[in-house]
Amino acid sequence: GLCTAKDRAAIDTAVKVKHDKRARADESLRLALRTGPRVAIDATFTAAMSEVERKSLGRQLSRAYAVNRAAERPFGLYVCGYSPGDAGTFAPDGYDRWVIEKLPQEACAHFPLEEIIYLTPDSPNTLDSPVLDERAVYVIGGLV
């Protein structure tokens, strides 16, 4: 069968709703980059990783981006230590269209040191407050 005019209208409506939802999510991500809080993935060690590890990092980045994009209030997301040559090694499909900042150096070269909080499981310090500092840049190591 052929689609009826009613079927076609329903399909057109569904496509428009999906497009509008995507546009709203992208705008939320752009706003998050300007207003914080921010999360930076430190990818400065990708050269020391095997291909399997880089692909694993790419999958983790992809999951982090998808969860952040779907969040009611997303983080500004940054990838530090990114170089265009990395795109073929750890960047997942569509990475070039993600609403994130790709920075060529480590976080401390881009953000004021007093704003940077490195998150690591080895730290004796914990984040006790459920409210994050809007000015902070929370850095997560991109080591697999």
PDB file of C-alpha atoms in Angstrom:
ATOM      1  CA  GLY A   1       0.000   0.000   0.000  1.00  0.00           C
ATOM      2  CA  LEU A   2       0.312   3.570  -0.631  1.00  0.00           C
ATOM      3  CA  CYS A   3       0.171   6.155   2.113  1.00  0.00           C
ATOM      4  CA  THR A   4      -3.028   8.080   2.412  1.00  0.00           C
ATOM      5  CA  ALA A   5      -2.999  11.852   2.888  1.00  0.00           C
ATOM      6  CA  LYS A   6      -3.785  11.237   6.566  1.00  0.00           C
ATOM      7  CA  ASP A   7      -0.822   8.833   6.879  1.00  0.00           C
ATOM      8  CA  ARG A   8       1.477  11.316   5.140  1.00  0.00           C
ATOM      9  CA  ALA A   9       0.341  14.126   7.456  1.00  0.00           C
ATOM     10  CA  ALA A  10       1.025  11.947  10.514  1.00  0.00           C
ATOM     11  CA  ILE A  11       4.504  11.120   9.214  1.00  0.00           C
ATOM     12  CA  ASP A  12       5.226  14.795   8.467  1.00  0.00           C
ATOM     13  CA  THR A  13       4.096  15.748  11.983  1.00  0.00           C
ATOM     14  CA  ALA A  14       6.316  13.076  13.560  1.00  0.00           C
ATOM     15  CA  VAL A  15       9.330  14.266  11.534  1.00  0.00           C
ATOM     16  CA  LYS A  16       8.697  17.887  12.544  1.00  0.00           C
ATOM     17  CA  VAL A  17       8.355  16.941  16.241  1.00  0.00           C
ATOM     18  CA  LYS A  18      11.635  15.017  16.085  1.00  0.00           C
ATOM     19  CA  HIS A  19      13.390  17.929  14.326  1.00  0.00           C
ATOM     20  CA  ASP A  20      12.021  20.435  16.868  1.00  0.00           C
ATOM     21  CA  LYS A  21      13.119  18.230  19.788  1.00  0.00           C
ATOM     22  CA  ARG A  22      16.629  17.934  18.306  1.00  0.00           C
ATOM     23  CA  ALA A  23      16.824  21.715  17.779  1.00  0.00           C
ATOM     24  CA  ARG A  24      15.744  22.357  21.406  1.00  0.00           C
ATOM     25  CA  ALA A  25      18.338  19.883  22.704  1.00  0.00           C
ATOM     26  CA  ASP A  26      21.080  21.528  20.623  1.00  0.00           C
ATOM     27  CA  GLU A  27      20.094  24.962  21.926  1.00  0.00           C
ATOM     28  CA  SER A  28      20.188  23.667  25.522  1.00  0.00           C
ATOM     29  CA  LEU A  29      23.705  22.341  24.891  1.00  0.00           C
ATOM     30  CA  ARG A  30      24.852  25.678  23.415  1.00  0.00           C
ATOM     31  CA  LEU A  31      23.447  27.499  26.446  1.00  0.00           C
ATOM     32  CA  ALA A  32      25.196  25.050  28.792  1.00  0.00           C
ATOM     33  CA  LEU A  33      28.549  25.829  27.162  1.00  0.00           C
ATOM     34  CA  ARG A  34      28.035  29.513  28.039  1.00  0.00           C
ATOM     35  CA  THR A  35      26.516  29.212  31.503  1.00  0.00           C
ATOM     36  CA  GLY A  36      27.986  26.083  33.154  1.00  0.00           C
ATOM     37  CA  PRO A  37      28.514  23.973  35.058  1.00  0.00           C
ATOM     38  CA  ARG A  38      31.051  22.446  32.717  1.00  0.00           C
ATOM     39  CA  VAL A  39      32.555  18.986  32.316  1.00  0.00           C
ATOM     40  CA  ALA A  40      35.822  18.499  30.477  1.00  0.00           C
ATOM     41  CA  ILE A  41      36.999  15.101  29.293  1.00  0.00           C
ATOM     42  CA  ASP A  42      40.794  15.082  29.303  1.00  0.00           C
ATOM     43  CA  ALA A  43      41.815  13.268  26.124  1.00  0.00           C
ATOM     44  CA  THR A  44      45.481  14.307  26.227  1.00  0.00           C
ATOM     45  CA  PHE A  45      46.605  10.701  26.699  1.00  0.00           C
ATOM     46  CA  THR A  46      45.028   9.146  23.606  1.00  0.00           C
ATOM     47  CA  ALA A  47      48.445   8.777  21.958  1.00  0.00           C
ATOM     48  CA  ALA A  48      49.457   6.412  24.776  1.00  0.00           C
ATOM     49  CA  MET A  49      46.363   4.222  24.283  1.00  0.00           C
ATOM     50  CA  SER A  50      45.953   1.199  22.081  1.00  0.00           C
ATOM     51  CA  GLU A  51      43.391   1.286  19.273  1.00  0.00           C
ATOM     52  CA  VAL A  52      41.016  -0.836  21.380  1.00  0.00           C
ATOM     53  CA  GLU A  53      41.325   1.650  24.269  1.00  0.00           C
ATOM     54  CA  ARG A  54      40.713   4.635  21.964  1.00  0.00           C
ATOM     55  CA  LYS A  55      37.591   2.976  20.571  1.00  0.00           C
ATOM     56  CA  SER A  56      36.411   2.301  24.124  1.00  0.00           C
ATOM     57  CA  LEU A  57      36.967   5.973  24.959  1.00  0.00           C
ATOM     58  CA  GLY A  58      34.918   6.866  21.873  1.00  0.00           C
ATOM     59  CA  ARG A  59      32.021   4.689  23.086  1.00  0.00           C
ATOM     60  CA  GLN A  60      32.207   6.274  26.537  1.00  0.00           C
ATOM     61  CA  LEU A  61      32.217   9.767  24.996  1.00  0.00           C
ATOM     62  CA  SER A  62      29.232   8.803  22.901  1.00  0.00           C
ATOM     63  CA  ARG A  63      27.276   7.604  25.949  1.00  0.00           C
ATOM     64  CA  ALA A  64      28.224  10.700  27.953  1.00  0.00           C
ATOM     65  CA  TYR A  65      27.121  12.961  25.110  1.00  0.00           C
ATOM     66  CA  ALA A  66      23.808  11.117  24.655  1.00  0.00           C
ATOM     67  CA  VAL A  67      22.975  11.249  28.378  1.00  0.00           C
ATOM     68  CA  ASN A  68      23.987  14.910  28.602  1.00  0.00           C
ATOM     69  CA  ARG A  69      21.974  15.796  25.492  1.00  0.00           C
ATOM     70  CA  ALA A  70      18.876  14.172  26.953  1.00  0.00           C
ATOM     71  CA  ALA A  71      19.297  15.834  30.358  1.00  0.00           C
ATOM     72  CA  GLU A  72      16.790  18.445  31.462  1.00  0.00           C
ATOM     73  CA  ARG A  73      19.715  20.706  32.367  1.00  0.00           C
ATOM     74  CA  PRO A  74      22.861  19.562  30.526  1.00  0.00           C
ATOM     75  CA  PHE A  75      26.475  20.369  31.298  1.00  0.00           C
ATOM     76  CA  GLY A  76      28.678  22.340  28.963  1.00  0.00           C
ATOM     77  CA  LEU A  77      30.798  19.490  27.574  1.00  0.00           C
ATOM     78  CA  TYR A  78      34.424  19.916  26.493  1.00  0.00           C
ATOM     79  CA  VAL A  79      37.014  17.502  25.125  1.00  0.00           C
ATOM     80  CA  CYS A  80      40.504  18.719  26.043  1.00  0.00           C
ATOM     81  CA  GLY A  81      43.624  17.582  24.262  1.00  0.00           C
ATOM     82  CA  TYR A  82      41.711  17.066  21.041  1.00  0.00           C
ATOM     83  CA  SER A  83      43.461  17.266  17.705  1.00  0.00           C
ATOM     84  CA  PRO A  84      41.779  16.832  14.311  1.00  0.00           C
ATOM     85  CA  GLY A  85      43.802  13.645  13.788  1.00  0.00           C
ATOM     86  CA  ASP A  86      41.976  12.093  16.752  1.00  0.00           C
ATOM     87  CA  ALA A  87      38.713  12.046  14.811  1.00  0.00           C
ATOM     88  CA  GLY A  88      39.626   8.788  13.108  1.00  0.00           C
ATOM     89  CA  THR A  89      40.965   7.105  16.228  1.00  0.00           C
ATOM     90  CA  PHE A  90      38.485   7.687  19.041  1.00  0.00           C
ATOM     91  CA  ALA A  91      35.727   9.942  17.767  1.00  0.00           C
ATOM     92  CA  PRO A  92      32.446   8.131  17.122  1.00  0.00           C
ATOM     93  CA  ASP A  93      30.244   8.707  14.081  1.00  0.00           C
ATOM     94  CA  GLY A  94      28.656  12.147  14.085  1.00  0.00           C
ATOM     95  CA  TYR A  95      31.265  13.536  16.516  1.00  0.00           C
ATOM     96  CA  ASP A  96      31.899  16.494  14.213  1.00  0.00           C
ATOM     97  CA  ARG A  97      28.241  17.564  14.639  1.00  0.00           C
ATOM     98  CA  TRP A  98      28.154  17.319  18.432  1.00  0.00           C
ATOM     99  CA  VAL A  99      27.425  20.525  20.325  1.00  0.00           C
ATOM    100  CA  ILE A 100      30.627  20.448  22.414  1.00  0.00           C
ATOM    101  CA  GLU A 101      33.897  22.358  22.516  1.00  0.00           C
ATOM    102  CA  LYS A 102      36.963  20.520  21.246  1.00  0.00           C
ATOM    103  CA  LEU A 103      40.031  22.126  22.791  1.00  0.00           C
ATOM    104  CA  PRO A 104      43.585  21.367  21.591  1.00  0.00           C
ATOM    105  CA  GLN A 105      45.297  21.506  25.004  1.00  0.00           C
ATOM    106  CA  GLU A 106      44.675  20.204  28.516  1.00  0.00           C
ATOM    107  CA  ALA A 107      42.060  21.852  30.722  1.00  0.00           C
ATOM    108  CA  CYS A 108      44.503  24.014  32.703  1.00  0.00           C
ATOM    109  CA  ALA A 109      45.532  25.738  29.454  1.00  0.00           C
ATOM    110  CA  HIS A 110      41.919  26.780  28.735  1.00  0.00           C
ATOM    111  CA  PHE A 111      40.299  27.438  32.100  1.00  0.00           C
ATOM    112  CA  PRO A 112      41.419  29.397  35.187  1.00  0.00           C
ATOM    113  CA  LEU A 113      43.048  27.012  37.663  1.00  0.00           C
ATOM    114  CA  GLU A 114      40.756  28.148  40.480  1.00  0.00           C
ATOM    115  CA  GLU A 115      37.749  26.909  38.465  1.00  0.00           C
ATOM    116  CA  ILE A 116      39.122  23.420  37.765  1.00  0.00           C
ATOM    117  CA  ILE A 117      38.097  20.424  39.864  1.00  0.00           C
ATOM    118  CA  TYR A 118      39.678  17.131  38.827  1.00  0.00           C
ATOM    119  CA  LEU A 119      37.402  14.164  39.477  1.00  0.00           C
ATOM    120  CA  THR A 120      39.243  10.965  40.285  1.00  0.00           C
ATOM    121  CA  PRO A 121      38.342   7.798  42.190  1.00  0.00           C
ATOM    122  CA  ASP A 122      41.741   8.002  43.932  1.00  0.00           C
ATOM    123  CA  SER A 123      40.986  11.262  45.752  1.00  0.00           C
ATOM    124  CA  PRO A 124      40.228  11.221  49.467  1.00  0.00           C
ATOM    125  CA  ASN A 125      37.914  14.215  48.870  1.00  0.00           C
ATOM    126  CA  THR A 126      34.266  13.789  47.943  1.00  0.00           C
ATOM    127  CA  LEU A 127      31.650  16.068  46.442  1.00  0.00           C
ATOM    128  CA  ASP A 128      29.299  16.347  49.386  1.00  0.00           C
ATOM    129  CA  SER A 129      26.896  18.866  47.944  1.00  0.00           C
ATOM    130  CA  PRO A 130      24.244  17.790  45.439  1.00  0.00           C
ATOM    131  CA  VAL A 131      24.504  21.316  43.988  1.00  0.00           C
ATOM    132  CA  LEU A 132      27.372  21.823  41.587  1.00  0.00           C
ATOM    133  CA  ASP A 133      29.375  25.022  41.366  1.00  0.00           C
ATOM    134  CA  GLU A 134      28.201  26.874  38.239  1.00  0.00           C
ATOM    135  CA  ARG A 135      31.665  28.405  37.754  1.00  0.00           C
ATOM    136  CA  ALA A 136      33.549  25.126  38.071  1.00  0.00           C
ATOM    137  CA  VAL A 137      35.001  22.957  35.345  1.00  0.00           C
ATOM    138  CA  TYR A 138      34.807  19.312  36.425  1.00  0.00           C
ATOM    139  CA  VAL A 139      37.598  17.404  34.667  1.00  0.00           C
ATOM    140  CA  ILE A 140      37.334  13.673  34.051  1.00  0.00           C
ATOM    141  CA  GLY A 141      40.375  11.777  32.793  1.00  0.00           C
ATOM    142  CA  GLY A 142      39.845  10.190  29.408  1.00  0.00           C
ATOM    143  CA  LEU A 143      42.150   7.273  30.171  1.00  0.00           C
ATOM    144  CA  VAL A 144      40.808   3.808  29.488  1.00  0.00           C
TER     145      VAL A 144
END
